[in-house]
mmCIF file of C-alpha atoms and ligand atoms in Angstrom:
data_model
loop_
_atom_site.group_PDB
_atom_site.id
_atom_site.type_symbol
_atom_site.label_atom_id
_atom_site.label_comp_id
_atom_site.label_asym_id
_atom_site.label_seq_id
_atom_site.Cartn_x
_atom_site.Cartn_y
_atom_site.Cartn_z
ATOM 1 C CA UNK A 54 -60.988 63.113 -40.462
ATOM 2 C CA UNK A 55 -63.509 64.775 -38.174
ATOM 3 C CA UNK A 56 -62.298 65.425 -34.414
ATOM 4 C CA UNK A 57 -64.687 66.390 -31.695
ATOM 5 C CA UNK A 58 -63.333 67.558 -28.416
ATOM 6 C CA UNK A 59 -63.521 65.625 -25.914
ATOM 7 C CA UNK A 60 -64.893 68.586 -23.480
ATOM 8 C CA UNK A 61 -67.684 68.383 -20.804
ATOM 9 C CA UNK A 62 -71.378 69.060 -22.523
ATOM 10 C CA UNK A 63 -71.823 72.318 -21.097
ATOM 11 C CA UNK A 64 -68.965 73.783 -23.259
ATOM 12 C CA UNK A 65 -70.079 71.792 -26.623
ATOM 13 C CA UNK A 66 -73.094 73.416 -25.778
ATOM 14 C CA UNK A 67 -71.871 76.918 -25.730
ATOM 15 C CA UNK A 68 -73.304 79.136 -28.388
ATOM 16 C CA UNK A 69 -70.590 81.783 -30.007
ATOM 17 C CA UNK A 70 -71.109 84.910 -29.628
ATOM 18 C CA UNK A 71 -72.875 87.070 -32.263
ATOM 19 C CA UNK A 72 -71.478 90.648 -32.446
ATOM 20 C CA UNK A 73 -72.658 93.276 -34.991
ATOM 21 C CA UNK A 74 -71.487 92.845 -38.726
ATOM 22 C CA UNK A 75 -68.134 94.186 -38.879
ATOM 23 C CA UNK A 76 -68.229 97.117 -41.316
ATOM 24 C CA UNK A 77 -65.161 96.204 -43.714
ATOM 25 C CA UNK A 78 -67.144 92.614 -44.015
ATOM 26 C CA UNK A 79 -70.193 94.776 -45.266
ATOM 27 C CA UNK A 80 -68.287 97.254 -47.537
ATOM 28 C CA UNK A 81 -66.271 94.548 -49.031
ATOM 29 C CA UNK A 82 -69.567 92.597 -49.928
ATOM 30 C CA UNK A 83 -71.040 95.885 -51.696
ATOM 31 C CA UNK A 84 -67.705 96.833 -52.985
ATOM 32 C CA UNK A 85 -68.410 100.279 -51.559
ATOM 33 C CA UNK A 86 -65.443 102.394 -49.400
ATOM 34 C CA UNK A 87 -65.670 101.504 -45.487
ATOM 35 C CA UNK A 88 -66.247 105.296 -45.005
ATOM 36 C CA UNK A 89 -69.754 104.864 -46.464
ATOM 37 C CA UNK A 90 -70.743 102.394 -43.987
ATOM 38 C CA UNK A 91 -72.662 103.516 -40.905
ATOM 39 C CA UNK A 92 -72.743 101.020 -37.964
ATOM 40 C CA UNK A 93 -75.577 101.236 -35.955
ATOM 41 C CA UNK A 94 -75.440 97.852 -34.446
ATOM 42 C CA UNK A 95 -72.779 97.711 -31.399
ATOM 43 C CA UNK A 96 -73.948 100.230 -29.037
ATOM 44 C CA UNK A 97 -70.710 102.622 -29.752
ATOM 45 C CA UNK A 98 -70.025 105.766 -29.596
ATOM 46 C CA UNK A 99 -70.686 107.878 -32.962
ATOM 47 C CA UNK A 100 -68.309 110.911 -31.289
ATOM 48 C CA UNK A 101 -65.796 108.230 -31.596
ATOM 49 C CA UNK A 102 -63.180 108.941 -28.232
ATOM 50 C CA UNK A 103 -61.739 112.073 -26.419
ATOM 51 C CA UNK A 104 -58.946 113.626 -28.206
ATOM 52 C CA UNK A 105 -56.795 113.388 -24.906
ATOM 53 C CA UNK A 106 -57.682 109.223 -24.645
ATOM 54 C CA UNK A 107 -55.911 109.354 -28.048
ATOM 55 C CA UNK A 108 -53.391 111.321 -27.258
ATOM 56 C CA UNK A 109 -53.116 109.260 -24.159
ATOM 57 C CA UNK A 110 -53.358 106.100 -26.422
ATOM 58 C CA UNK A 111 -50.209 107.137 -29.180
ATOM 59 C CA UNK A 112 -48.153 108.136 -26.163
ATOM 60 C CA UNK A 113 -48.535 104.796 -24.732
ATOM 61 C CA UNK A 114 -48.425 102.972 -28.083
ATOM 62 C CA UNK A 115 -43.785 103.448 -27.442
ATOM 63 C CA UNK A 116 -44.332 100.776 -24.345
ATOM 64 C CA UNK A 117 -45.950 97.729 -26.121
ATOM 65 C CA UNK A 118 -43.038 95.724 -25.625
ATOM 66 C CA UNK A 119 -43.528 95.772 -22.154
ATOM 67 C CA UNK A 120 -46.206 93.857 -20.140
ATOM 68 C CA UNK A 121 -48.392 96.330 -19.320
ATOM 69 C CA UNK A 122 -49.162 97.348 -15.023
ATOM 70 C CA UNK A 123 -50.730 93.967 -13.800
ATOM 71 C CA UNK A 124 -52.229 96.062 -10.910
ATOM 72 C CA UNK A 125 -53.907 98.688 -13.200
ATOM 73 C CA UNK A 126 -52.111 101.283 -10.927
ATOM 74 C CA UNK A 127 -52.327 104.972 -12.293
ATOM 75 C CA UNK A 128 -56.357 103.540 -13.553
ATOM 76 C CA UNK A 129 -57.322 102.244 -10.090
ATOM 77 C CA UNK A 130 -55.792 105.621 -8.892
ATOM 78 C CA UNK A 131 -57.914 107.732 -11.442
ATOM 79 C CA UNK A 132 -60.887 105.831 -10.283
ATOM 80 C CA UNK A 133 -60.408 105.841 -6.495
ATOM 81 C CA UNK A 134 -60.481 109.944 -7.118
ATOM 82 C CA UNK A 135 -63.366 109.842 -9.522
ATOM 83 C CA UNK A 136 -65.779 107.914 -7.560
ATOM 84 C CA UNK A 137 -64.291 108.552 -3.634
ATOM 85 C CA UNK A 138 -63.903 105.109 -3.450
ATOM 86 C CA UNK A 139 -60.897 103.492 -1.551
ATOM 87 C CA UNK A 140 -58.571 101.533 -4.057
ATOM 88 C CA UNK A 141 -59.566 97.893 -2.495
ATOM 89 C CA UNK A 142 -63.031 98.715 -3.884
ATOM 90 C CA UNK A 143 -62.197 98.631 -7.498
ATOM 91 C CA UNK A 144 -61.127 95.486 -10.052
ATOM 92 C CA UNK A 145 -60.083 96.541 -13.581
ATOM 93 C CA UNK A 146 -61.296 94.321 -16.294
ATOM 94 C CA UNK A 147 -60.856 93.490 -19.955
ATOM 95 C CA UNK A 148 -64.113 95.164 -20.633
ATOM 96 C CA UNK A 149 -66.701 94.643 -18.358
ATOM 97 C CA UNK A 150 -67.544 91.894 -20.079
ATOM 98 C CA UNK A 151 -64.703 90.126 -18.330
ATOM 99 C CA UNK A 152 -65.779 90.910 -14.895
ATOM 100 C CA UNK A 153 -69.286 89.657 -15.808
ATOM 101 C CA UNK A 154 -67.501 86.480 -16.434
ATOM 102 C CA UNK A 155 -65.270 86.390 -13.272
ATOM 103 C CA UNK A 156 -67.824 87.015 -11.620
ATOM 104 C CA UNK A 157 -69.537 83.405 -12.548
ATOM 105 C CA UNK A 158 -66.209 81.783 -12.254
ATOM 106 C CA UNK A 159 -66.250 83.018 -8.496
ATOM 107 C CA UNK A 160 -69.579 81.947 -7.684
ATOM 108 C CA UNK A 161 -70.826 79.494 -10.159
ATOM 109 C CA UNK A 162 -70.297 75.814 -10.524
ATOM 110 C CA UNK A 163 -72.071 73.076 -11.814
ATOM 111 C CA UNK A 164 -75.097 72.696 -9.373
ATOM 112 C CA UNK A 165 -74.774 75.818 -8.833
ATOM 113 C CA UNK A 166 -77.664 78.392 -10.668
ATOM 114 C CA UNK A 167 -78.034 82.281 -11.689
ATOM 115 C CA UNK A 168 -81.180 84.192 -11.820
ATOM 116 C CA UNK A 169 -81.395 86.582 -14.842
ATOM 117 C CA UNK A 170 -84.224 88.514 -16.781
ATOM 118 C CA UNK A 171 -85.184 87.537 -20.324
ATOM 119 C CA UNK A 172 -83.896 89.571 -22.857
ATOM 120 C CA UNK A 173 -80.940 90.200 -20.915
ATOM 121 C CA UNK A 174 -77.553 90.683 -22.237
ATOM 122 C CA UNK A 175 -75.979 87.443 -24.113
ATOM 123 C CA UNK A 176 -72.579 88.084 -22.116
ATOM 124 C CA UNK A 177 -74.800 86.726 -18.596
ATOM 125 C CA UNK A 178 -75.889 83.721 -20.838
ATOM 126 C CA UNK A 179 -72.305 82.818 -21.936
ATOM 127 C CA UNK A 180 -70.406 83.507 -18.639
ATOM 128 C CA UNK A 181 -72.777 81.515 -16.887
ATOM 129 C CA UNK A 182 -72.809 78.243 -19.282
ATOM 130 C CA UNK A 183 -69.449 78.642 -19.518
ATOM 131 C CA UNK A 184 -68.754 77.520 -15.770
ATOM 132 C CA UNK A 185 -71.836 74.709 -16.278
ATOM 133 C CA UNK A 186 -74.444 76.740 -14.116
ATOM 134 C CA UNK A 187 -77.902 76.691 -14.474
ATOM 135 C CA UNK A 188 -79.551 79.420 -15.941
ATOM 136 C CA UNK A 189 -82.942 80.542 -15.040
ATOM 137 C CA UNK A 190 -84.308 82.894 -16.987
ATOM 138 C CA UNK A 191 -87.390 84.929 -15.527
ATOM 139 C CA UNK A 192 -90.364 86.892 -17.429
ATOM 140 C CA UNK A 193 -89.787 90.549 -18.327
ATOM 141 C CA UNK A 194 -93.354 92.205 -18.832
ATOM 142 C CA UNK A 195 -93.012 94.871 -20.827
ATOM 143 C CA UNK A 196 -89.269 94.102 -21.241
ATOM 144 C CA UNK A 197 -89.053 95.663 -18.056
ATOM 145 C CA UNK A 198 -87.007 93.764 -15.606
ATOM 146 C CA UNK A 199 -89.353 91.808 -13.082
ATOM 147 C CA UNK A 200 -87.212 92.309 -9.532
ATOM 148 C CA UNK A 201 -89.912 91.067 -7.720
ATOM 149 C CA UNK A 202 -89.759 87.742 -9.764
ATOM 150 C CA UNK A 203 -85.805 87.522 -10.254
ATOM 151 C CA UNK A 204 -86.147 87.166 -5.850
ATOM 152 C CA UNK A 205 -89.428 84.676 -6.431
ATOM 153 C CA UNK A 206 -87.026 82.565 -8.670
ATOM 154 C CA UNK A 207 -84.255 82.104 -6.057
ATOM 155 C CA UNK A 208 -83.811 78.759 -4.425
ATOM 156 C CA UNK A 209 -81.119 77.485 -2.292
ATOM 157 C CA UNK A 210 -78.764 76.831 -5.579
ATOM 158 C CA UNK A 211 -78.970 80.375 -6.782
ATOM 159 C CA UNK A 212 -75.918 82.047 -6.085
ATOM 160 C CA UNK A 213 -75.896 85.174 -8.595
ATOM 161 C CA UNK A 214 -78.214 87.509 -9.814
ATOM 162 C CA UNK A 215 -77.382 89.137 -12.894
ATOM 163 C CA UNK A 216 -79.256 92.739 -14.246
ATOM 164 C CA UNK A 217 -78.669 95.192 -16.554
ATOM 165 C CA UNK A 218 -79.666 98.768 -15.698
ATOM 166 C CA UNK A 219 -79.974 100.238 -18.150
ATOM 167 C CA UNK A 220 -80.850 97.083 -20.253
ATOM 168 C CA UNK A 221 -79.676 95.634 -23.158
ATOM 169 C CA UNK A 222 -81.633 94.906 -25.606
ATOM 170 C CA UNK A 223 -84.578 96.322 -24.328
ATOM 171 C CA UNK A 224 -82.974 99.943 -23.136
ATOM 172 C CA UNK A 225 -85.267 99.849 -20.304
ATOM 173 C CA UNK A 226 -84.480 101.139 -16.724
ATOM 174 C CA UNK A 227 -85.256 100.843 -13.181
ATOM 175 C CA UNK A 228 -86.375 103.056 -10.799
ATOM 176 C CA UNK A 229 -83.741 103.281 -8.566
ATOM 177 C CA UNK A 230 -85.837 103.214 -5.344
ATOM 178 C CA UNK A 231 -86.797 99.967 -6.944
ATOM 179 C CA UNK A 232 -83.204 98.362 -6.699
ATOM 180 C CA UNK A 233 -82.470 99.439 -2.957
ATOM 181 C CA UNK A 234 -85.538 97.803 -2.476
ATOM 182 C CA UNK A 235 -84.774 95.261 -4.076
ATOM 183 C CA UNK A 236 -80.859 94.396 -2.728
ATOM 184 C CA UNK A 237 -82.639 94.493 0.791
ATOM 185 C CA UNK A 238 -84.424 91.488 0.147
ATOM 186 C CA UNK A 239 -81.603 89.675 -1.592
ATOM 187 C CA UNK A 240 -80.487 87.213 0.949
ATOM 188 C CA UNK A 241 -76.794 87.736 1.539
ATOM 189 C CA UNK A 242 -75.387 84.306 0.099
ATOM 190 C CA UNK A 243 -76.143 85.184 -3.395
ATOM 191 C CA UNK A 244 -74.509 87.849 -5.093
ATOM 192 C CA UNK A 245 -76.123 90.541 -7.483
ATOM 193 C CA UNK A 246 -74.196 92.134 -10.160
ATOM 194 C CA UNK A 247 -75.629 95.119 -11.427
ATOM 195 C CA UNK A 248 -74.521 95.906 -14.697
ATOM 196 C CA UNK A 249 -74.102 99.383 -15.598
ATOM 197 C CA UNK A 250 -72.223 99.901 -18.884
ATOM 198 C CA UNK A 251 -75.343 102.258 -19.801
ATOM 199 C CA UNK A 252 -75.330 104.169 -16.489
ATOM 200 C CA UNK A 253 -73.936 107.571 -17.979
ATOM 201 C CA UNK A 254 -77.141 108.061 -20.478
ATOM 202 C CA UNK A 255 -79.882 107.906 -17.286
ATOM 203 C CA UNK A 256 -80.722 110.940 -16.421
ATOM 204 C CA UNK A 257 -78.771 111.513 -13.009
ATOM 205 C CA UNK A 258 -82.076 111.454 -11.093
ATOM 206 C CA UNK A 259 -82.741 107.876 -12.577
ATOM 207 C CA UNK A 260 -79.089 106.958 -12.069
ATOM 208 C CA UNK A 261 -79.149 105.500 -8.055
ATOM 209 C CA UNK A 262 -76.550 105.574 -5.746
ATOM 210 C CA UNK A 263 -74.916 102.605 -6.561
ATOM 211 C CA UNK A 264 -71.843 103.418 -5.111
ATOM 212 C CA UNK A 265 -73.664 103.726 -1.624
ATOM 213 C CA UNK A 266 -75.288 100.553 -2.110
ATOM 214 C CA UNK A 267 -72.265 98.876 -2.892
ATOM 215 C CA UNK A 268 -70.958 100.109 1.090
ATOM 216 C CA UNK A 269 -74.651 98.879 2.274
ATOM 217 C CA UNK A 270 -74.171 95.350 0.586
ATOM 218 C CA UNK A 271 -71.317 93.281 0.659
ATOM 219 C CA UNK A 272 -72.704 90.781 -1.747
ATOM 220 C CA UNK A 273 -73.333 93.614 -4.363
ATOM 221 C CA UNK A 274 -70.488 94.102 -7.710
ATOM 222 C CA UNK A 275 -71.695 96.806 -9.826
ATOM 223 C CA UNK A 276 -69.780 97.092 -13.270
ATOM 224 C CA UNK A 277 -68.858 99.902 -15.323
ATOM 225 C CA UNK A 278 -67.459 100.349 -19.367
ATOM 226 C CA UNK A 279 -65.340 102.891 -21.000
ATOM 227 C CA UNK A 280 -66.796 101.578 -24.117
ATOM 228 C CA UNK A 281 -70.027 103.208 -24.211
ATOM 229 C CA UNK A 282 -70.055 106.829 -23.237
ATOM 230 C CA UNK A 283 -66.456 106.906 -23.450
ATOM 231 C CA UNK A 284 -65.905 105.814 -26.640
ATOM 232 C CA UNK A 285 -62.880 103.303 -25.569
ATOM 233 C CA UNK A 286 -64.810 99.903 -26.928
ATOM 234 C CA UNK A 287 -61.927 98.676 -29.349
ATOM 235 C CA UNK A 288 -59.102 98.954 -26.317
ATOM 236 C CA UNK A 289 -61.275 96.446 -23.778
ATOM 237 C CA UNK A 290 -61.700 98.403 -20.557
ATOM 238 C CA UNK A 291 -64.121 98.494 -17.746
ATOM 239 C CA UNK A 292 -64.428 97.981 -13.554
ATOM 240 C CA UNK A 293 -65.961 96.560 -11.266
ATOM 241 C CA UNK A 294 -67.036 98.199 -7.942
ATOM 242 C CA UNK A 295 -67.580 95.783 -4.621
ATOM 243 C CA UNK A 296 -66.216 95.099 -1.344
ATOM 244 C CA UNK A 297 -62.386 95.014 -0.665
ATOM 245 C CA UNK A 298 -63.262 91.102 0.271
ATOM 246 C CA UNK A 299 -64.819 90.656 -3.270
ATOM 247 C CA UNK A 300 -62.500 92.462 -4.822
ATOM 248 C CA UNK A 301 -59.760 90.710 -3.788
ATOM 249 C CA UNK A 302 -61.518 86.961 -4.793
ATOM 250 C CA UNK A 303 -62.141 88.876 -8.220
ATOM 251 C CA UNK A 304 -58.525 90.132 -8.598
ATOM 252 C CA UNK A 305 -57.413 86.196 -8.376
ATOM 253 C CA UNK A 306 -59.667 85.114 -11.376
ATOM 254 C CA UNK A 307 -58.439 87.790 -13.660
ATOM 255 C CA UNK A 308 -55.960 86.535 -16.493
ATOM 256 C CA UNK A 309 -52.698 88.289 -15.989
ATOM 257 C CA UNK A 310 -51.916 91.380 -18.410
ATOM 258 C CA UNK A 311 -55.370 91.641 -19.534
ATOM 259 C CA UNK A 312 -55.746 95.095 -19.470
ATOM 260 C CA UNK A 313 -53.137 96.859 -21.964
ATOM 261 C CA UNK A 314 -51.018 99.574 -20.732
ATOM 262 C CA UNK A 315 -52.548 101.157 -23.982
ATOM 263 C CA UNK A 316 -56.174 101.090 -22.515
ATOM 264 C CA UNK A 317 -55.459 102.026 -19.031
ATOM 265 C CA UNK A 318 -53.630 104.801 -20.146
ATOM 266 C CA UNK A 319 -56.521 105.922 -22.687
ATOM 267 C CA UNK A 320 -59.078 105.166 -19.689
ATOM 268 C CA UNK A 321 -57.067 107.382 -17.002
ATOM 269 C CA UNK A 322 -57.030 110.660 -19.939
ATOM 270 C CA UNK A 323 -60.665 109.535 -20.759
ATOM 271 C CA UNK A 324 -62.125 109.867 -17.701
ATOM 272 C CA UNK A 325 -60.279 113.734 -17.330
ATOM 273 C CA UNK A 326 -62.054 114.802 -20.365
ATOM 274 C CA UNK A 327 -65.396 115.758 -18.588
ATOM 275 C CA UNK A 328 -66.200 117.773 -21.653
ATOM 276 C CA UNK A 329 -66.315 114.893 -24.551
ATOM 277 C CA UNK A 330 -68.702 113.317 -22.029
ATOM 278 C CA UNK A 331 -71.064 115.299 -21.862
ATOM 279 C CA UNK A 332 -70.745 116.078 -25.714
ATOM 280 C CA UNK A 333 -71.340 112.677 -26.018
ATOM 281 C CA UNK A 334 -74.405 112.694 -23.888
ATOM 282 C CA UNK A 335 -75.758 115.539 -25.515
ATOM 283 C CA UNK A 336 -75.200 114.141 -28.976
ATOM 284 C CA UNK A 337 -77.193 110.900 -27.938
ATOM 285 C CA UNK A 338 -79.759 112.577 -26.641
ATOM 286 C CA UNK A 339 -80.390 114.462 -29.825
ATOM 287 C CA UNK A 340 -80.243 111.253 -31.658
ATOM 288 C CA UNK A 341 -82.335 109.377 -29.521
ATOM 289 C CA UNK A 342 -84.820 112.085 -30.122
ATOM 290 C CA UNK A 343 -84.490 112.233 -33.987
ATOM 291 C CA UNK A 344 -84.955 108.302 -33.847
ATOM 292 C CA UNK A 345 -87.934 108.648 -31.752
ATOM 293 C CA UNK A 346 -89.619 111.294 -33.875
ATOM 294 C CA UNK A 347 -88.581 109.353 -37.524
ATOM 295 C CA UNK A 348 -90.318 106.397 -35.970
ATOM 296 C CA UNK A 349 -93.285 107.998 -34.742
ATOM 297 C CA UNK A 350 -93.726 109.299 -38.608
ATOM 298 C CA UNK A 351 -93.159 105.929 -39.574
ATOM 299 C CA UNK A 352 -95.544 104.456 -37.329
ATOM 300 C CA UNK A 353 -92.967 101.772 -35.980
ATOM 301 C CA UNK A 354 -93.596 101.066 -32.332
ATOM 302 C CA UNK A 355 -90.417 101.265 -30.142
ATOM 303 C CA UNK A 356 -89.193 101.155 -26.303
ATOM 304 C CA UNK A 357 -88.254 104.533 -24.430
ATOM 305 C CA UNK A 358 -84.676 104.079 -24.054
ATOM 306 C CA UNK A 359 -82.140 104.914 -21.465
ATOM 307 C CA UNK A 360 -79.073 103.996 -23.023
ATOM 308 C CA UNK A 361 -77.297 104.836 -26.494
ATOM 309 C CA UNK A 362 -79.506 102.636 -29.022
ATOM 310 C CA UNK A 363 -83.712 102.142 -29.598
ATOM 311 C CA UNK A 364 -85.048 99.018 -29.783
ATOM 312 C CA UNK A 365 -87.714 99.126 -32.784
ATOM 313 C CA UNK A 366 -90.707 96.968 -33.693
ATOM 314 C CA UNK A 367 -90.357 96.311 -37.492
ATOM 315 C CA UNK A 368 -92.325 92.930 -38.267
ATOM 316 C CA UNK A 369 -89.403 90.634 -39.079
ATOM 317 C CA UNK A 370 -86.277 92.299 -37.902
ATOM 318 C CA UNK A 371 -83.445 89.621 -39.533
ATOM 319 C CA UNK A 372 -85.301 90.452 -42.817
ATOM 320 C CA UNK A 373 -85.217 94.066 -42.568
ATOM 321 C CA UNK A 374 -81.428 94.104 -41.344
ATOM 322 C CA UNK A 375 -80.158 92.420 -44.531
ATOM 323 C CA UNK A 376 -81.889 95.311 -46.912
ATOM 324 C CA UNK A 377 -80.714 98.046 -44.737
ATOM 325 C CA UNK A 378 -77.431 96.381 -45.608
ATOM 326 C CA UNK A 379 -77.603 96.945 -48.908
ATOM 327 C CA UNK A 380 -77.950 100.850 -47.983
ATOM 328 C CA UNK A 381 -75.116 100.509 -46.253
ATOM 329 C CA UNK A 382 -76.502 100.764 -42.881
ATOM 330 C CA UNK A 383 -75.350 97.848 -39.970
ATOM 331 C CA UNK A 384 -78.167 97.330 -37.237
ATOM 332 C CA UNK A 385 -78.434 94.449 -35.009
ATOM 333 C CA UNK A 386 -81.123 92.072 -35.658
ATOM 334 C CA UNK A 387 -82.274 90.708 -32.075
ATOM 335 C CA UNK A 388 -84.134 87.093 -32.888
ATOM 336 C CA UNK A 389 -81.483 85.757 -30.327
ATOM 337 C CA UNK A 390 -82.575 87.251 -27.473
ATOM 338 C CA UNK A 391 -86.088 86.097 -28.079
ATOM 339 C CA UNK A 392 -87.428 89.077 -29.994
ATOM 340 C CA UNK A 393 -87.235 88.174 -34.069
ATOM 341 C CA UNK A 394 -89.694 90.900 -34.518
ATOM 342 C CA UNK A 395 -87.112 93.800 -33.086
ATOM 343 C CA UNK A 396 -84.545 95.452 -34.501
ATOM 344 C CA UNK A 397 -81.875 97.298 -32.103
ATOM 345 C CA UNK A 398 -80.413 100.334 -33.532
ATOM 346 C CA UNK A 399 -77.550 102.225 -31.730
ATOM 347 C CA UNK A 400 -77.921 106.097 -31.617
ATOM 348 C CA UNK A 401 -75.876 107.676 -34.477
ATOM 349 C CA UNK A 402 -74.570 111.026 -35.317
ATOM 350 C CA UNK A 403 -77.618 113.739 -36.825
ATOM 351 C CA UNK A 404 -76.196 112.230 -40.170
ATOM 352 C CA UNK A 405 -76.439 108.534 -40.373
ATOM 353 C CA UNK A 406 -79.474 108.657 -38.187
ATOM 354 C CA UNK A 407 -80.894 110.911 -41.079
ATOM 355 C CA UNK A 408 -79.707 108.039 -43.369
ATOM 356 C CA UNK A 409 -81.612 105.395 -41.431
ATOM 357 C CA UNK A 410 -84.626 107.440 -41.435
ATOM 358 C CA UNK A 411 -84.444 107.583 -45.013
ATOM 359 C CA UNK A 412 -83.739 103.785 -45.736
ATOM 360 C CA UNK A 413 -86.664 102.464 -43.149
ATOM 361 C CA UNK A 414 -88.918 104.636 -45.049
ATOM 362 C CA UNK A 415 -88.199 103.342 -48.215
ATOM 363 C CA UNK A 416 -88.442 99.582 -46.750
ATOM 364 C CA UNK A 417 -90.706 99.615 -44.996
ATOM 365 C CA UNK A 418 -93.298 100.793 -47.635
HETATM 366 C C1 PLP B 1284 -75.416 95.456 -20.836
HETATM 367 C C2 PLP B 1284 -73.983 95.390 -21.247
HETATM 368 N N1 PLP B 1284 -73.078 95.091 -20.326
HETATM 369 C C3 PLP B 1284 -71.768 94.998 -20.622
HETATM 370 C C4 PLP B 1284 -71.327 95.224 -21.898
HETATM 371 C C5 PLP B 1284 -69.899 94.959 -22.194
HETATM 372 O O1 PLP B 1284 -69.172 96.036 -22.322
HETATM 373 P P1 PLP B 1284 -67.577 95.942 -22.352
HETATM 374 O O2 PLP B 1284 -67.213 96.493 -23.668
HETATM 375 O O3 PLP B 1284 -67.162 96.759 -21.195
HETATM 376 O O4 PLP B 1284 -67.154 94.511 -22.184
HETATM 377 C C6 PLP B 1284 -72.227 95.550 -22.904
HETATM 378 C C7 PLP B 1284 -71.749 95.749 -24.274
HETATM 379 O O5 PLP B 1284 -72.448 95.840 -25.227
HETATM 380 C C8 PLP B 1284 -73.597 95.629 -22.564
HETATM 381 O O6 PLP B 1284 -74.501 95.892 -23.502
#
């Protein structure tokens, strides 16, 4: 017997997440070993993590018995030194996925609405039908976020403003004069979070002082990954960065124990090792320009991109993705974020970037 749930419509509505094809799904379905798999699809880091995060991590892995530090103590204390930011100012997430979504929970309701640009990252979607908000999704030309229009589209039931910078899908960035500019115009009832899990791969003069914009605006959370540049995506870690006052309301939405004593240690030893960083930003800018040059070859049109993947004009993206499968190569197919005719590839090591290369050529013949 069929059961529906009887939940309000804005959570039937909700559309599941659609993450990248795992790869032991993929090397199970071409009977092939996992090892000849290369996933290009979630953004991660092909370096994989800093030797002292895993050291950090199998140290750690003796406590999982225990609840892990509710109050993120030795991480908050890692990141108070890192960015010369007093403790209050800093809320440790689940990924910062989860502070995306707390975020909402805060200042969303039904009746309630949040500005975003198109294109923009399905978390701001999810978190914001999840609290049965009203999205309103504004124009990107050039898949450029449109700041001017993301303030045009605010009315007196916006309350957030989500952006990405750098974006995802599009890999697109802001200037950052562009953003001050921007949060000096946002009227101080609605909140802006500025999304930043791709901050590490601007270059540092493109990067903005969002730390001293956070002091300047007290409706301002900025949020931060250790899944990108440092490699930490499987353990679920990331921040937030706001006001001790926001802070605080964040702190009281966050599900208890969600970080793992595994990640925060991983996160405090990941954020020591200075050097895997910038290996990692080295290697992605090598492979960002190895992407760019295969695709000029291959005539395929793609965005300049600030972050750790290209997003590539192929004709029919879903299409392509399914026979790059069969050489054993996971990208991410983009159709639902508006743009079927895309493909976004994440920024692999010399090798498997080689590999892609290789297979677009032969497919796209
Ligand atoms: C723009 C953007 N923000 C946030 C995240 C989430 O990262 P986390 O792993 O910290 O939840 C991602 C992950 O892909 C992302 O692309």
């Amino acid at each position: 017997m069929s059961y529906t749930p009887n939940v309000p419509a804005h959570i039937a509505a909700l559309k599941a997440y659609v993450p990248g094809l795992p790869i032991d799904d993929l090397a199970r379905r071409l009977d092939m070993p996992a090892s000849r798999i290369a996933k290009l699809a979630s953004n991660e880091n092909p370096l994989g993590a800093s030797p002292m995060a895993i050291g950090a991590l199998a140290e750690a892995a003796i406590d999982v018995s225990l609840y892990p530090d509710n109050d993120c103590t030795l991480l908050v204390d890692a990141l108070s030194q890192a960015l010369d930011l007093p403790k209050d100012w800093i809320v440790v997430g689940a990924g910062s996925e989860s502070i995306l979504g707390m975020a909402a929970s805060a200042w969303l309701s039904q009746g309630r609405s949040a500005v975003y640009s198109a294109y923009s990252f399905q978390a701001f979607v999810n978190a914001v039908q999840r609290v049965g908000a009203e999205p309103v999704v504004v124009a990107a030309p050039e898949y450029i976020v449109d700041l001017d229009a993301l303030l045009s589209a605010v009315t007196p039931a916006t309350s957030v403003i989500y952006i990405a910078n750098p974006g995802n899908p599009t890999g697109t960035r802001l200037p950052p004069a562009a953003i001050a500019a921007f949060l000096a115009r946002v009227p101080s009832r609605v909140a802006v979070v500025l999304d930043e899990a791709y901050r590490e791969y601007l270059p540092p003069e493109e990067a903005g002082d969002s730390l001293q914009w956070v002091r300047d605006y007290p409706n301002l959370i900025v949020t931060r990954t250790f899944s990108k540049a440092y490699g930490l995506a499987g353990l679920r870690v990331g921040y937030g960065i706001a006001q001790p006052a926001v802070c605080a309301l964040l702190h009281r939405l966050r599900a208890p124990f969600s970080v793992t004593h595994p990640a925060q240690a991983a996160a405090v030893a990941a954020l020591q090792d200075r050097g895997f960083l910038a290996e990692s930003l080295q290697m992605n800018a090598q492979g960002r320009s190895q992407l760019y040059q295969g695709f000029d070859r291959l005539g395929l049109k793609y965005l300049p991109s600030s972050a750790n993947f290209v997003l590539a004009h192929v004709g029919d993206g879903g299409a392509l993705a399914r026979r790059l499968e069969t050489h054993g190569l996971i990208v991410r197919p983009v159709a639902g974020y508006g743009l079927p005719a895309w493909l976004r590839i994440s920024i692999g090591t010399r090798e498997n970037n080689a590999r892609l290369l290789a297979a677009l050529e032969q497919e796209l013949q």
